[in-house]
């Protein structure tokens, strides 16, 4: 009889051969191993995948940061395609990543701005922008200018509900 651990051993051996990951005693080994597997399966994005990635960033931010450029499209694509149904949770997981990867997230802000402008009518997007403003303070100002005016335009509409 086999067990779930047999399949983990097989996956680890395949990943070690394919990616030539370094020694398993390195502190970053398991973070890199899991993120590599998740990113290879990112075309099947779900809230569970986003939650898992955010939990990895929360538990090991130092070794996860190098994956930010690869993770950004996974989140933005999911948020864009999912619409209002899953937006709130996805933005929440994305906020966790921003919080724990602080300085490494800043260069990605210009790439994120078109998505934020597109989805500014969602409360979860506004909440995410507020968190970005809080976490990144002065670094967010350059990107916040256009977002701020777009949010103000939505506030002036009679059917919009930020509050």
JSON list of C-alpha atoms in Angstrom, two decimals, residues 34-160:
[
{"chain": "A", "resi": 34, "resn": "UNK", "atom": "CA", "xyz": [6.19, 24.59, -3.16]},
{"chain": "A", "resi": 35, "resn": "UNK", "atom": "CA", "xyz": [6.03, 27.91, -5.02]},
{"chain": "A", "resi": 36, "resn": "UNK", "atom": "CA", "xyz": [7.61, 26.34, -8.10]},
{"chain": "A", "resi": 37, "resn": "UNK", "atom": "CA", "xyz": [4.97, 23.60, -8.11]},
{"chain": "A", "resi": 38, "resn": "UNK", "atom": "CA", "xyz": [2.12, 26.07, -7.54]},
{"chain": "A", "resi": 39, "resn": "UNK", "atom": "CA", "xyz": [3.32, 28.39, -10.28]},
{"chain": "A", "resi": 40, "resn": "UNK", "atom": "CA", "xyz": [3.56, 25.50, -12.75]},
{"chain": "A", "resi": 41, "resn": "UNK", "atom": "CA", "xyz": [-0.10, 24.83, -12.06]},
{"chain": "A", "resi": 42, "resn": "UNK", "atom": "CA", "xyz": [-1.16, 28.48, -12.06]},
{"chain": "A", "resi": 43, "resn": "UNK", "atom": "CA", "xyz": [-3.23, 28.14, -15.23]},
{"chain": "A", "resi": 44, "resn": "UNK", "atom": "CA", "xyz": [-5.76, 26.39, -12.96]},
{"chain": "A", "resi": 45, "resn": "UNK", "atom": "CA", "xyz": [-6.03, 29.38, -10.64]},
{"chain": "A", "resi": 46, "resn": "UNK", "atom": "CA", "xyz": [-8.55, 29.22, -7.82]},
{"chain": "A", "resi": 47, "resn": "UNK", "atom": "CA", "xyz": [-9.13, 31.00, -4.53]},
{"chain": "A", "resi": 48, "resn": "UNK", "atom": "CA", "xyz": [-7.47, 28.07, -2.80]},
{"chain": "A", "resi": 49, "resn": "UNK", "atom": "CA", "xyz": [-4.31, 28.58, -4.85]},
{"chain": "A", "resi": 50, "resn": "UNK", "atom": "CA", "xyz": [-4.29, 32.31, -4.06]},
{"chain": "A", "resi": 51, "resn": "UNK", "atom": "CA", "xyz": [-4.85, 31.60, -0.37]},
{"chain": "A", "resi": 52, "resn": "UNK", "atom": "CA", "xyz": [-2.01, 29.07, -0.36]},
{"chain": "A", "resi": 53, "resn": "UNK", "atom": "CA", "xyz": [0.38, 31.51, -2.00]},
{"chain": "A", "resi": 54, "resn": "UNK", "atom": "CA", "xyz": [-0.55, 34.25, 0.45]},
{"chain": "A", "resi": 55, "resn": "UNK", "atom": "CA", "xyz": [-0.01, 31.89, 3.39]},
{"chain": "A", "resi": 56, "resn": "UNK", "atom": "CA", "xyz": [3.44, 31.03, 2.07]},
{"chain": "A", "resi": 57, "resn": "UNK", "atom": "CA", "xyz": [4.30, 34.73, 1.84]},
{"chain": "A", "resi": 58, "resn": "UNK", "atom": "CA", "xyz": [2.99, 35.24, 5.35]},
{"chain": "A", "resi": 59, "resn": "UNK", "atom": "CA", "xyz": [5.02, 32.40, 6.82]},
{"chain": "A", "resi": 60, "resn": "UNK", "atom": "CA", "xyz": [8.25, 32.89, 4.84]},
{"chain": "A", "resi": 61, "resn": "UNK", "atom": "CA", "xyz": [8.36, 36.40, 3.37]},
{"chain": "A", "resi": 62, "resn": "UNK", "atom": "CA", "xyz": [12.14, 36.49, 3.04]},
{"chain": "A", "resi": 63, "resn": "UNK", "atom": "CA", "xyz": [12.36, 33.50, 0.70]},
{"chain": "A", "resi": 64, "resn": "UNK", "atom": "CA", "xyz": [9.07, 34.18, -1.11]},
{"chain": "A", "resi": 65, "resn": "UNK", "atom": "CA", "xyz": [9.85, 37.69, -2.30]},
{"chain": "A", "resi": 66, "resn": "UNK", "atom": "CA", "xyz": [11.79, 36.58, -5.35]},
{"chain": "A", "resi": 67, "resn": "UNK", "atom": "CA", "xyz": [8.55, 35.08, -6.73]},
{"chain": "A", "resi": 68, "resn": "UNK", "atom": "CA", "xyz": [6.60, 38.35, -6.72]},
{"chain": "A", "resi": 69, "resn": "UNK", "atom": "CA", "xyz": [7.01, 39.09, -10.45]},
{"chain": "A", "resi": 70, "resn": "UNK", "atom": "CA", "xyz": [5.71, 35.60, -11.25]},
{"chain": "A", "resi": 71, "resn": "UNK", "atom": "CA", "xyz": [2.84, 35.78, -8.77]},
{"chain": "A", "resi": 72, "resn": "UNK", "atom": "CA", "xyz": [1.54, 39.20, -9.81]},
{"chain": "A", "resi": 73, "resn": "UNK", "atom": "CA", "xyz": [0.04, 37.93, -13.12]},
{"chain": "A", "resi": 74, "resn": "UNK", "atom": "CA", "xyz": [-1.55, 34.95, -11.35]},
{"chain": "A", "resi": 75, "resn": "UNK", "atom": "CA", "xyz": [-3.43, 37.28, -9.02]},
{"chain": "A", "resi": 76, "resn": "UNK", "atom": "CA", "xyz": [-4.27, 39.97, -11.57]},
{"chain": "A", "resi": 77, "resn": "UNK", "atom": "CA", "xyz": [-5.56, 37.46, -14.12]},
{"chain": "A", "resi": 78, "resn": "UNK", "atom": "CA", "xyz": [-7.74, 35.73, -11.54]},
{"chain": "A", "resi": 79, "resn": "UNK", "atom": "CA", "xyz": [-9.14, 39.02, -10.20]},
{"chain": "A", "resi": 80, "resn": "UNK", "atom": "CA", "xyz": [-9.86, 40.32, -13.69]},
{"chain": "A", "resi": 81, "resn": "UNK", "atom": "CA", "xyz": [-11.60, 37.13, -14.81]},
{"chain": "A", "resi": 82, "resn": "UNK", "atom": "CA", "xyz": [-13.50, 36.37, -11.62]},
{"chain": "A", "resi": 83, "resn": "UNK", "atom": "CA", "xyz": [-15.38, 39.65, -11.28]},
{"chain": "A", "resi": 84, "resn": "UNK", "atom": "CA", "xyz": [-17.25, 40.62, -8.15]},
{"chain": "A", "resi": 85, "resn": "UNK", "atom": "CA", "xyz": [-17.91, 37.05, -7.02]},
{"chain": "A", "resi": 86, "resn": "UNK", "atom": "CA", "xyz": [-14.41, 36.29, -5.79]},
{"chain": "A", "resi": 87, "resn": "UNK", "atom": "CA", "xyz": [-12.82, 39.72, -5.90]},
{"chain": "A", "resi": 88, "resn": "UNK", "atom": "CA", "xyz": [-13.09, 40.43, -2.19]},
{"chain": "A", "resi": 89, "resn": "UNK", "atom": "CA", "xyz": [-11.24, 37.31, -1.11]},
{"chain": "A", "resi": 90, "resn": "UNK", "atom": "CA", "xyz": [-8.65, 37.57, -3.88]},
{"chain": "A", "resi": 91, "resn": "UNK", "atom": "CA", "xyz": [-7.85, 41.18, -2.96]},
{"chain": "A", "resi": 92, "resn": "UNK", "atom": "CA", "xyz": [-7.58, 40.11, 0.69]},
{"chain": "A", "resi": 93, "resn": "UNK", "atom": "CA", "xyz": [-4.99, 37.46, -0.18]},
{"chain": "A", "resi": 94, "resn": "UNK", "atom": "CA", "xyz": [-3.17, 39.93, -2.40]},
{"chain": "A", "resi": 95, "resn": "UNK", "atom": "CA", "xyz": [-3.10, 42.39, 0.50]},
{"chain": "A", "resi": 96, "resn": "UNK", "atom": "CA", "xyz": [-1.38, 39.77, 2.66]},
{"chain": "A", "resi": 97, "resn": "UNK", "atom": "CA", "xyz": [1.34, 39.41, 0.04]},
{"chain": "A", "resi": 98, "resn": "UNK", "atom": "CA", "xyz": [1.79, 43.18, -0.20]},
{"chain": "A", "resi": 99, "resn": "UNK", "atom": "CA", "xyz": [2.01, 43.47, 3.58]},
{"chain": "A", "resi": 100, "resn": "UNK", "atom": "CA", "xyz": [4.69, 40.82, 3.95]},
{"chain": "A", "resi": 101, "resn": "UNK", "atom": "CA", "xyz": [6.79, 41.70, 0.91]},
{"chain": "A", "resi": 102, "resn": "UNK", "atom": "CA", "xyz": [6.83, 45.48, 1.46]},
{"chain": "A", "resi": 103, "resn": "UNK", "atom": "CA", "xyz": [9.85, 46.90, -0.41]},
{"chain": "A", "resi": 104, "resn": "UNK", "atom": "CA", "xyz": [9.85, 44.19, -3.06]},
{"chain": "A", "resi": 105, "resn": "UNK", "atom": "CA", "xyz": [6.23, 44.94, -3.92]},
{"chain": "A", "resi": 106, "resn": "UNK", "atom": "CA", "xyz": [6.87, 48.63, -4.66]},
{"chain": "A", "resi": 107, "resn": "UNK", "atom": "CA", "xyz": [8.37, 48.14, -8.17]},
{"chain": "A", "resi": 108, "resn": "UNK", "atom": "CA", "xyz": [5.25, 46.18, -9.14]},
{"chain": "A", "resi": 109, "resn": "UNK", "atom": "CA", "xyz": [2.83, 49.01, -8.31]},
{"chain": "A", "resi": 110, "resn": "UNK", "atom": "CA", "xyz": [2.89, 50.55, -11.83]},
{"chain": "A", "resi": 111, "resn": "UNK", "atom": "CA", "xyz": [1.99, 47.16, -13.32]},
{"chain": "A", "resi": 112, "resn": "UNK", "atom": "CA", "xyz": [-0.89, 46.86, -10.87]},
{"chain": "A", "resi": 113, "resn": "UNK", "atom": "CA", "xyz": [-2.35, 50.30, -11.52]},
{"chain": "A", "resi": 114, "resn": "UNK", "atom": "CA", "xyz": [-4.38, 49.41, -14.68]},
{"chain": "A", "resi": 115, "resn": "UNK", "atom": "CA", "xyz": [-6.15, 46.62, -12.79]},
{"chain": "A", "resi": 116, "resn": "UNK", "atom": "CA", "xyz": [-6.95, 48.91, -9.87]},
{"chain": "A", "resi": 117, "resn": "UNK", "atom": "CA", "xyz": [-8.36, 51.57, -12.19]},
{"chain": "A", "resi": 118, "resn": "UNK", "atom": "CA", "xyz": [-10.44, 48.98, -14.02]},
{"chain": "A", "resi": 119, "resn": "UNK", "atom": "CA", "xyz": [-11.95, 47.55, -10.82]},
{"chain": "A", "resi": 120, "resn": "UNK", "atom": "CA", "xyz": [-12.19, 50.74, -8.77]},
{"chain": "A", "resi": 121, "resn": "UNK", "atom": "CA", "xyz": [-15.97, 50.33, -8.49]},
{"chain": "A", "resi": 122, "resn": "UNK", "atom": "CA", "xyz": [-15.52, 47.31, -6.18]},
{"chain": "A", "resi": 123, "resn": "UNK", "atom": "CA", "xyz": [-15.30, 48.02, -2.47]},
{"chain": "A", "resi": 124, "resn": "UNK", "atom": "CA", "xyz": [-12.61, 45.37, -2.15]},
{"chain": "A", "resi": 125, "resn": "UNK", "atom": "CA", "xyz": [-10.45, 47.23, -4.68]},
{"chain": "A", "resi": 126, "resn": "UNK", "atom": "CA", "xyz": [-10.82, 50.47, -2.71]},
{"chain": "A", "resi": 127, "resn": "UNK", "atom": "CA", "xyz": [-9.92, 48.64, 0.51]},
{"chain": "A", "resi": 128, "resn": "UNK", "atom": "CA", "xyz": [-6.88, 47.15, -1.22]},
{"chain": "A", "resi": 129, "resn": "UNK", "atom": "CA", "xyz": [-5.81, 50.63, -2.38]},
{"chain": "A", "resi": 130, "resn": "UNK", "atom": "CA", "xyz": [-6.19, 51.94, 1.16]},
{"chain": "A", "resi": 131, "resn": "UNK", "atom": "CA", "xyz": [-3.95, 49.15, 2.43]},
{"chain": "A", "resi": 132, "resn": "UNK", "atom": "CA", "xyz": [-1.36, 49.83, -0.28]},
{"chain": "A", "resi": 133, "resn": "UNK", "atom": "CA", "xyz": [-1.41, 53.48, 0.71]},
{"chain": "A", "resi": 134, "resn": "UNK", "atom": "CA", "xyz": [-0.88, 52.55, 4.35]},
{"chain": "A", "resi": 135, "resn": "UNK", "atom": "CA", "xyz": [1.88, 49.99, 3.73]},
{"chain": "A", "resi": 136, "resn": "UNK", "atom": "CA", "xyz": [3.83, 51.94, 1.11]},
{"chain": "A", "resi": 137, "resn": "UNK", "atom": "CA", "xyz": [3.09, 55.54, 2.13]},
{"chain": "A", "resi": 138, "resn": "UNK", "atom": "CA", "xyz": [5.24, 57.85, -0.05]},
{"chain": "A", "resi": 139, "resn": "UNK", "atom": "CA", "xyz": [6.07, 55.13, -2.59]},
{"chain": "A", "resi": 140, "resn": "UNK", "atom": "CA", "xyz": [2.38, 54.74, -3.40]},
{"chain": "A", "resi": 141, "resn": "UNK", "atom": "CA", "xyz": [1.76, 58.46, -4.05]},
{"chain": "A", "resi": 142, "resn": "UNK", "atom": "CA", "xyz": [2.95, 58.34, -7.67]},
{"chain": "A", "resi": 143, "resn": "UNK", "atom": "CA", "xyz": [0.42, 55.59, -8.45]},
{"chain": "A", "resi": 144, "resn": "UNK", "atom": "CA", "xyz": [-2.31, 56.87, -6.17]},
{"chain": "A", "resi": 145, "resn": "UNK", "atom": "CA", "xyz": [-2.90, 60.13, -8.00]},
{"chain": "A", "resi": 146, "resn": "UNK", "atom": "CA", "xyz": [-4.88, 58.64, -10.88]},
{"chain": "A", "resi": 147, "resn": "UNK", "atom": "CA", "xyz": [-6.55, 56.04, -8.66]},
{"chain": "A", "resi": 148, "resn": "UNK", "atom": "CA", "xyz": [-7.68, 58.73, -6.23]},
{"chain": "A", "resi": 149, "resn": "UNK", "atom": "CA", "xyz": [-9.42, 60.80, -8.90]},
{"chain": "A", "resi": 150, "resn": "UNK", "atom": "CA", "xyz": [-11.08, 57.72, -10.35]},
{"chain": "A", "resi": 151, "resn": "UNK", "atom": "CA", "xyz": [-12.38, 56.79, -6.90]},
{"chain": "A", "resi": 152, "resn": "UNK", "atom": "CA", "xyz": [-13.70, 60.33, -6.42]},
{"chain": "A", "resi": 153, "resn": "UNK", "atom": "CA", "xyz": [-15.60, 60.08, -9.70]},
{"chain": "A", "resi": 154, "resn": "UNK", "atom": "CA", "xyz": [-17.28, 56.91, -8.47]},
{"chain": "A", "resi": 155, "resn": "UNK", "atom": "CA", "xyz": [-18.16, 58.56, -5.16]},
{"chain": "A", "resi": 156, "resn": "UNK", "atom": "CA", "xyz": [-20.06, 61.28, -6.96]},
{"chain": "A", "resi": 157, "resn": "UNK", "atom": "CA", "xyz": [-22.38, 58.81, -8.69]},
{"chain": "A", "resi": 158, "resn": "UNK", "atom": "CA", "xyz": [-25.68, 58.39, -6.86]},
{"chain": "A", "resi": 159, "resn": "UNK", "atom": "CA", "xyz": [-25.79, 54.61, -7.09]},
{"chain": "A", "resi": 160, "resn": "UNK", "atom": "CA", "xyz": [-22.31, 53.96, -5.76]}
]
